[in-house]
Amino acid sequence: MISRMLAIPTNKSFFLFGPRQSGKTTLIENFIDKQKTLSINLFLTSEYTRLISDPQAFEREIEPAIKNRNITTVFI
């Protein structure tokens, strides 16, 4: 991976924009603690369809994960 000069905030939400195939996901996956992260991949048709048909499912999944699994980061 190419070293990046990027200050990623650790205490708030942020958007990471860039062209396709430029390493955004790889950067985040190398930066975050996978044990404390809930990842939701909307490029998976099954995930996208499930959440678009029931938007409250997103909240129902995140709240228990934060409380029971000590999730500190949600990566979408």
PDB file of C-alpha atoms in Angstrom:
ATOM      1  CA  MET A   1       0.000   0.000   0.000  1.00  0.00           C
ATOM      2  CA  ILE A   2       1.197   3.495  -0.818  1.00  0.00           C
ATOM      3  CA  SER A   3       1.707   5.709   2.221  1.00  0.00           C
ATOM      4  CA  ARG A   4      -0.924   8.428   2.412  1.00  0.00           C
ATOM      5  CA  MET A   5      -0.714  11.847   3.984  1.00  0.00           C
ATOM      6  CA  LEU A   6      -4.211  11.892   5.407  1.00  0.00           C
ATOM      7  CA  ALA A   7      -5.462  12.768   8.867  1.00  0.00           C
ATOM      8  CA  ILE A   8      -8.446  10.491   9.434  1.00  0.00           C
ATOM      9  CA  PRO A   9     -10.671  11.756  12.250  1.00  0.00           C
ATOM     10  CA  THR A  10     -11.044   9.259  15.074  1.00  0.00           C
ATOM     11  CA  ASN A  11     -13.849  10.907  17.034  1.00  0.00           C
ATOM     12  CA  LYS A  12     -16.491  11.816  14.440  1.00  0.00           C
ATOM     13  CA  SER A  13     -18.102  10.896  11.140  1.00  0.00           C
ATOM     14  CA  PHE A  14     -16.475  11.627   7.831  1.00  0.00           C
ATOM     15  CA  PHE A  15     -16.827  10.957   4.128  1.00  0.00           C
ATOM     16  CA  LEU A  16     -13.912   9.731   2.064  1.00  0.00           C
ATOM     17  CA  PHE A  17     -14.304  10.659  -1.595  1.00  0.00           C
ATOM     18  CA  GLY A  18     -12.108   9.692  -4.523  1.00  0.00           C
ATOM     19  CA  PRO A  19     -12.121   8.069  -7.928  1.00  0.00           C
ATOM     20  CA  ARG A  20     -12.949   4.402  -8.352  1.00  0.00           C
ATOM     21  CA  GLN A  21     -10.165   1.910  -7.665  1.00  0.00           C
ATOM     22  CA  SER A  22      -7.969   4.470  -5.886  1.00  0.00           C
ATOM     23  CA  GLY A  23      -7.641   2.561  -2.596  1.00  0.00           C
ATOM     24  CA  LYS A  24     -10.297   4.197  -0.380  1.00  0.00           C
ATOM     25  CA  THR A  25     -11.568   0.908   1.062  1.00  0.00           C
ATOM     26  CA  THR A  26      -8.069  -0.501   1.444  1.00  0.00           C
ATOM     27  CA  LEU A  27      -6.969   2.633   3.286  1.00  0.00           C
ATOM     28  CA  ILE A  28      -9.877   2.450   5.726  1.00  0.00           C
ATOM     29  CA  GLU A  29      -9.545  -1.303   6.243  1.00  0.00           C
ATOM     30  CA  ASN A  30      -5.879  -0.853   7.166  1.00  0.00           C
ATOM     31  CA  PHE A  31      -6.650   2.052   9.475  1.00  0.00           C
ATOM     32  CA  ILE A  32      -9.575   0.688  11.516  1.00  0.00           C
ATOM     33  CA  ASP A  33      -9.599  -1.887  14.311  1.00  0.00           C
ATOM     34  CA  LYS A  34     -11.525  -4.779  12.744  1.00  0.00           C
ATOM     35  CA  GLN A  35     -12.546  -6.142  16.158  1.00  0.00           C
ATOM     36  CA  LYS A  36     -14.389  -2.906  16.922  1.00  0.00           C
ATOM     37  CA  THR A  37     -15.825  -2.225  13.466  1.00  0.00           C
ATOM     38  CA  LEU A  38     -19.140  -3.134  11.897  1.00  0.00           C
ATOM     39  CA  SER A  39     -18.770  -3.197   8.100  1.00  0.00           C
ATOM     40  CA  ILE A  40     -21.758  -2.904   5.790  1.00  0.00           C
ATOM     41  CA  ASN A  41     -21.045  -3.408   2.099  1.00  0.00           C
ATOM     42  CA  LEU A  42     -23.779  -1.842  -0.013  1.00  0.00           C
ATOM     43  CA  PHE A  43     -22.102  -3.128  -3.185  1.00  0.00           C
ATOM     44  CA  LEU A  44     -23.405  -6.569  -2.212  1.00  0.00           C
ATOM     45  CA  THR A  45     -26.808  -6.782  -3.847  1.00  0.00           C
ATOM     46  CA  SER A  46     -28.226  -8.811  -0.971  1.00  0.00           C
ATOM     47  CA  GLU A  47     -27.165  -6.204   1.624  1.00  0.00           C
ATOM     48  CA  TYR A  48     -28.403  -3.278  -0.455  1.00  0.00           C
ATOM     49  CA  THR A  49     -31.754  -4.935  -1.186  1.00  0.00           C
ATOM     50  CA  ARG A  50     -32.254  -5.946   2.438  1.00  0.00           C
ATOM     51  CA  LEU A  51     -31.556  -2.468   3.786  1.00  0.00           C
ATOM     52  CA  ILE A  52     -33.433  -0.565   1.076  1.00  0.00           C
ATOM     53  CA  SER A  53     -36.534  -2.679   1.724  1.00  0.00           C
ATOM     54  CA  ASP A  54     -36.294  -2.222   5.514  1.00  0.00           C
ATOM     55  CA  PRO A  55     -34.312   0.938   6.435  1.00  0.00           C
ATOM     56  CA  GLN A  56     -34.961   0.424  10.153  1.00  0.00           C
ATOM     57  CA  ALA A  57     -32.915  -2.799   9.951  1.00  0.00           C
ATOM     58  CA  PHE A  58     -29.815  -0.594   9.794  1.00  0.00           C
ATOM     59  CA  GLU A  59     -30.602   0.938  13.185  1.00  0.00           C
ATOM     60  CA  ARG A  60     -31.693  -2.403  14.658  1.00  0.00           C
ATOM     61  CA  GLU A  61     -28.306  -3.909  13.762  1.00  0.00           C
ATOM     62  CA  ILE A  62     -26.098  -1.018  14.790  1.00  0.00           C
ATOM     63  CA  GLU A  63     -27.491  -0.333  18.266  1.00  0.00           C
ATOM     64  CA  PRO A  64     -26.980  -3.868  19.672  1.00  0.00           C
ATOM     65  CA  ALA A  65     -23.563  -4.117  18.006  1.00  0.00           C
ATOM     66  CA  ILE A  66     -22.447  -0.940  19.757  1.00  0.00           C
ATOM     67  CA  LYS A  67     -23.772  -2.106  23.116  1.00  0.00           C
ATOM     68  CA  ASN A  68     -22.962  -5.838  23.048  1.00  0.00           C
ATOM     69  CA  ARG A  69     -19.891  -6.111  20.825  1.00  0.00           C
ATOM     70  CA  ASN A  70     -18.148  -2.849  21.796  1.00  0.00           C
ATOM     71  CA  ILE A  71     -18.376  -1.563  18.210  1.00  0.00           C
ATOM     72  CA  THR A  72     -16.849   1.896  17.932  1.00  0.00           C
ATOM     73  CA  THR A  73     -16.857   2.285  14.148  1.00  0.00           C
ATOM     74  CA  VAL A  74     -19.440   1.637  11.437  1.00  0.00           C
ATOM     75  CA  PHE A  75     -17.901   1.400   7.963  1.00  0.00           C
ATOM     76  CA  ILE A  76     -20.371   1.651   5.083  1.00  0.00           C
TER      77      ILE A  76
END
